[in-house]
């Protein structure tokens, strides 16, 4: 098994390893990897960060994760690092400032090994929409790693780094975590600052950690979370220690399983793995209850109206004037905008801009955007009712295991339908995680989806941690190329 954040942190604290040694090793693995998990490696910057971490430890200023190497999703602006968001539009963009997540990572002493590949502007479920090429799943390199945080998930699963950051607008932390057999948590909307995180759909976007274990995710979330006055939707709350409940017994925990989630819509192998995860929770003292989320059947439709609507607005800033790609030749200003955007954005991003602009246009606003917002409210009300009778909700993350590269690229709607269990959680702004619960077709990993009420991150991590104490799916390493 590859090292965890917790085990490496213990080595660093005991003086058995230095940040520089860990970074050098991780960098060598990243450079040798054929998975295409990274868009940018910058050894000089990485080693400088590692030396700074070692210096802060020598000065007695080390925190719990000082010196831990990690992969940063290429959506977080980091001063001096090329920050592309997986797009040609930002192919040459060097961020002039740090996102809050980046700044907090620096304060905690994390060492950036590289910038993780991702779907362009986080739009996608397979990482095949990256302008820098698809990422391969380390469990089977003919398959997708999931998206949009596919580079992050593949890098952790392959043992290149013990941890990574991701962002989740409609499933992009949980689904790649599930497809790659790692753990990833999307916090409650507003818990992790969006400042400096390149925007896709602002009312849904949320950053979070991805790692091998729930305990590692808790350690990372401690560093990432917290109020930020530079993000207007950041929540002002007392800081939390997300490791505090890890060992709590699960006796009496009510696990709600939504009616229909383990029915015809999910493949038999995924259903079996999820059932085994649920059975483990019952052995640990949890009680299974059936719940109803009637509006969840409309969640994908609502999400694929709201997310493109917000994206069309957010992406209007890429006009070739201030920064980003500008066409080499054009007739006049309007032509410069049109050519720069046509050249800079990939096909899926253009599709979403068109959909978003359409649903927001005067004649269609009420029929699509307004309706979708009404569904959004209903989805949130369903969850509120469900959490009266259960403590956490459990089910699959995705209907199947990771599929083959190219299998769904010709049919965007097929790709969207894979988000059936994840998007509703973002519509409601709830926290949720994916933790490995078994293997399915082709020996591919399957994640157990756990959704909590607002601010139940510590509880979710507790449930996943207890599960990981009695199972070993998360400890298995892929046989595929690293
Ligand atoms: N697959 C979803 C989409 O393409 C979710 C992506 C995400 O969470 N960033 O919108």
Short mmCIF file of N, CA, C and O in Angstrom, two decimals, residues 21 23 46 54 69 100 111 125 128 132 178 191 193 229 248 287 395-396 412 467 469 476:
data_model
loop_
_atom_site.label_atom_id
_atom_site.label_comp_id
_atom_site.label_asym_id
_atom_site.label_seq_id
_atom_site.Cartn_x
_atom_site.Cartn_y
_atom_site.Cartn_z
N UNK A 21 12.89 15.15 0.81
CA UNK A 21 12.96 13.75 0.32
C UNK A 21 11.61 13.30 -0.23
O UNK A 21 11.54 12.71 -1.31
N UNK A 23 9.18 15.11 -1.39
CA UNK A 23 8.86 15.84 -2.62
C UNK A 23 9.68 15.32 -3.79
O UNK A 23 9.17 15.16 -4.91
N UNK A 46 8.41 23.23 -6.69
CA UNK A 46 8.10 22.16 -5.74
C UNK A 46 9.19 22.05 -4.69
O UNK A 46 8.92 21.99 -3.49
N UNK A 54 10.56 22.22 5.35
CA UNK A 54 11.60 21.71 6.26
C UNK A 54 12.13 22.82 7.17
O UNK A 54 12.38 22.58 8.36
N UNK A 69 3.43 16.02 0.58
CA UNK A 69 3.30 16.34 -0.84
C UNK A 69 1.87 16.11 -1.32
O UNK A 69 1.19 15.19 -0.85
N UNK A 100 -7.48 31.23 -1.82
CA UNK A 100 -7.45 31.03 -0.37
C UNK A 100 -7.05 29.59 -0.03
O UNK A 100 -6.27 29.35 0.90
N UNK A 111 3.15 20.68 0.25
CA UNK A 111 4.12 20.88 -0.84
C UNK A 111 3.47 20.46 -2.17
O UNK A 111 3.11 19.29 -2.35
N UNK A 125 -17.34 14.55 -16.75
CA UNK A 125 -17.44 13.44 -15.81
C UNK A 125 -16.39 12.37 -16.11
O UNK A 125 -16.42 11.30 -15.51
N UNK A 128 -12.17 13.67 -20.07
CA UNK A 128 -11.85 13.66 -21.51
C UNK A 128 -12.05 15.04 -22.14
O UNK A 128 -11.73 15.23 -23.31
N UNK A 132 -5.68 19.35 -22.39
CA UNK A 132 -4.35 18.75 -22.27
C UNK A 132 -4.41 17.23 -22.34
O UNK A 132 -3.46 16.56 -21.94
N UNK A 178 -14.65 7.65 -6.54
CA UNK A 178 -15.28 6.33 -6.68
C UNK A 178 -14.61 5.53 -7.80
O UNK A 178 -14.26 4.36 -7.62
N UNK A 191 -18.18 26.22 3.14
CA UNK A 191 -17.20 25.83 4.16
C UNK A 191 -15.77 26.07 3.67
O UNK A 191 -14.90 26.49 4.43
N UNK A 193 -13.41 28.18 1.01
CA UNK A 193 -13.48 29.42 0.24
C UNK A 193 -13.33 29.17 -1.26
O UNK A 193 -12.50 28.38 -1.70
N UNK A 229 -13.19 36.29 4.26
CA UNK A 229 -13.94 37.51 3.96
C UNK A 229 -13.89 37.87 2.47
O UNK A 229 -14.68 38.68 2.00
N UNK A 248 -15.69 7.70 16.81
CA UNK A 248 -17.02 7.56 17.44
C UNK A 248 -17.71 6.27 16.97
O UNK A 248 -17.72 5.97 15.77
N UNK A 287 -28.40 1.35 11.70
CA UNK A 287 -29.72 0.83 11.33
C UNK A 287 -30.07 1.37 9.96
O UNK A 287 -29.92 2.56 9.69
N UNK A 395 -25.71 5.40 -0.62
CA UNK A 395 -26.09 4.80 -1.89
C UNK A 395 -24.89 4.77 -2.82
O UNK A 395 -23.75 4.94 -2.38
N UNK A 396 -25.12 4.58 -4.10
CA UNK A 396 -24.01 4.61 -5.06
C UNK A 396 -23.59 6.04 -5.39
O UNK A 396 -24.36 6.98 -5.18
N UNK A 412 -23.17 13.44 -25.26
CA UNK A 412 -23.08 14.20 -24.02
C UNK A 412 -24.20 13.86 -23.03
O UNK A 412 -23.96 13.83 -21.82
N UNK A 467 -15.78 2.44 8.71
CA UNK A 467 -15.87 1.46 7.62
C UNK A 467 -14.47 1.02 7.20
O UNK A 467 -14.21 -0.16 6.97
N UNK A 469 -11.87 0.94 8.98
CA UNK A 469 -11.19 0.14 10.01
C UNK A 469 -11.53 -1.35 9.89
O UNK A 469 -10.79 -2.18 10.39
N UNK A 476 -6.06 -1.30 -1.12
CA UNK A 476 -5.61 -2.01 -2.32
C UNK A 476 -5.03 -1.01 -3.32
O UNK A 476 -5.53 0.10 -3.48
#
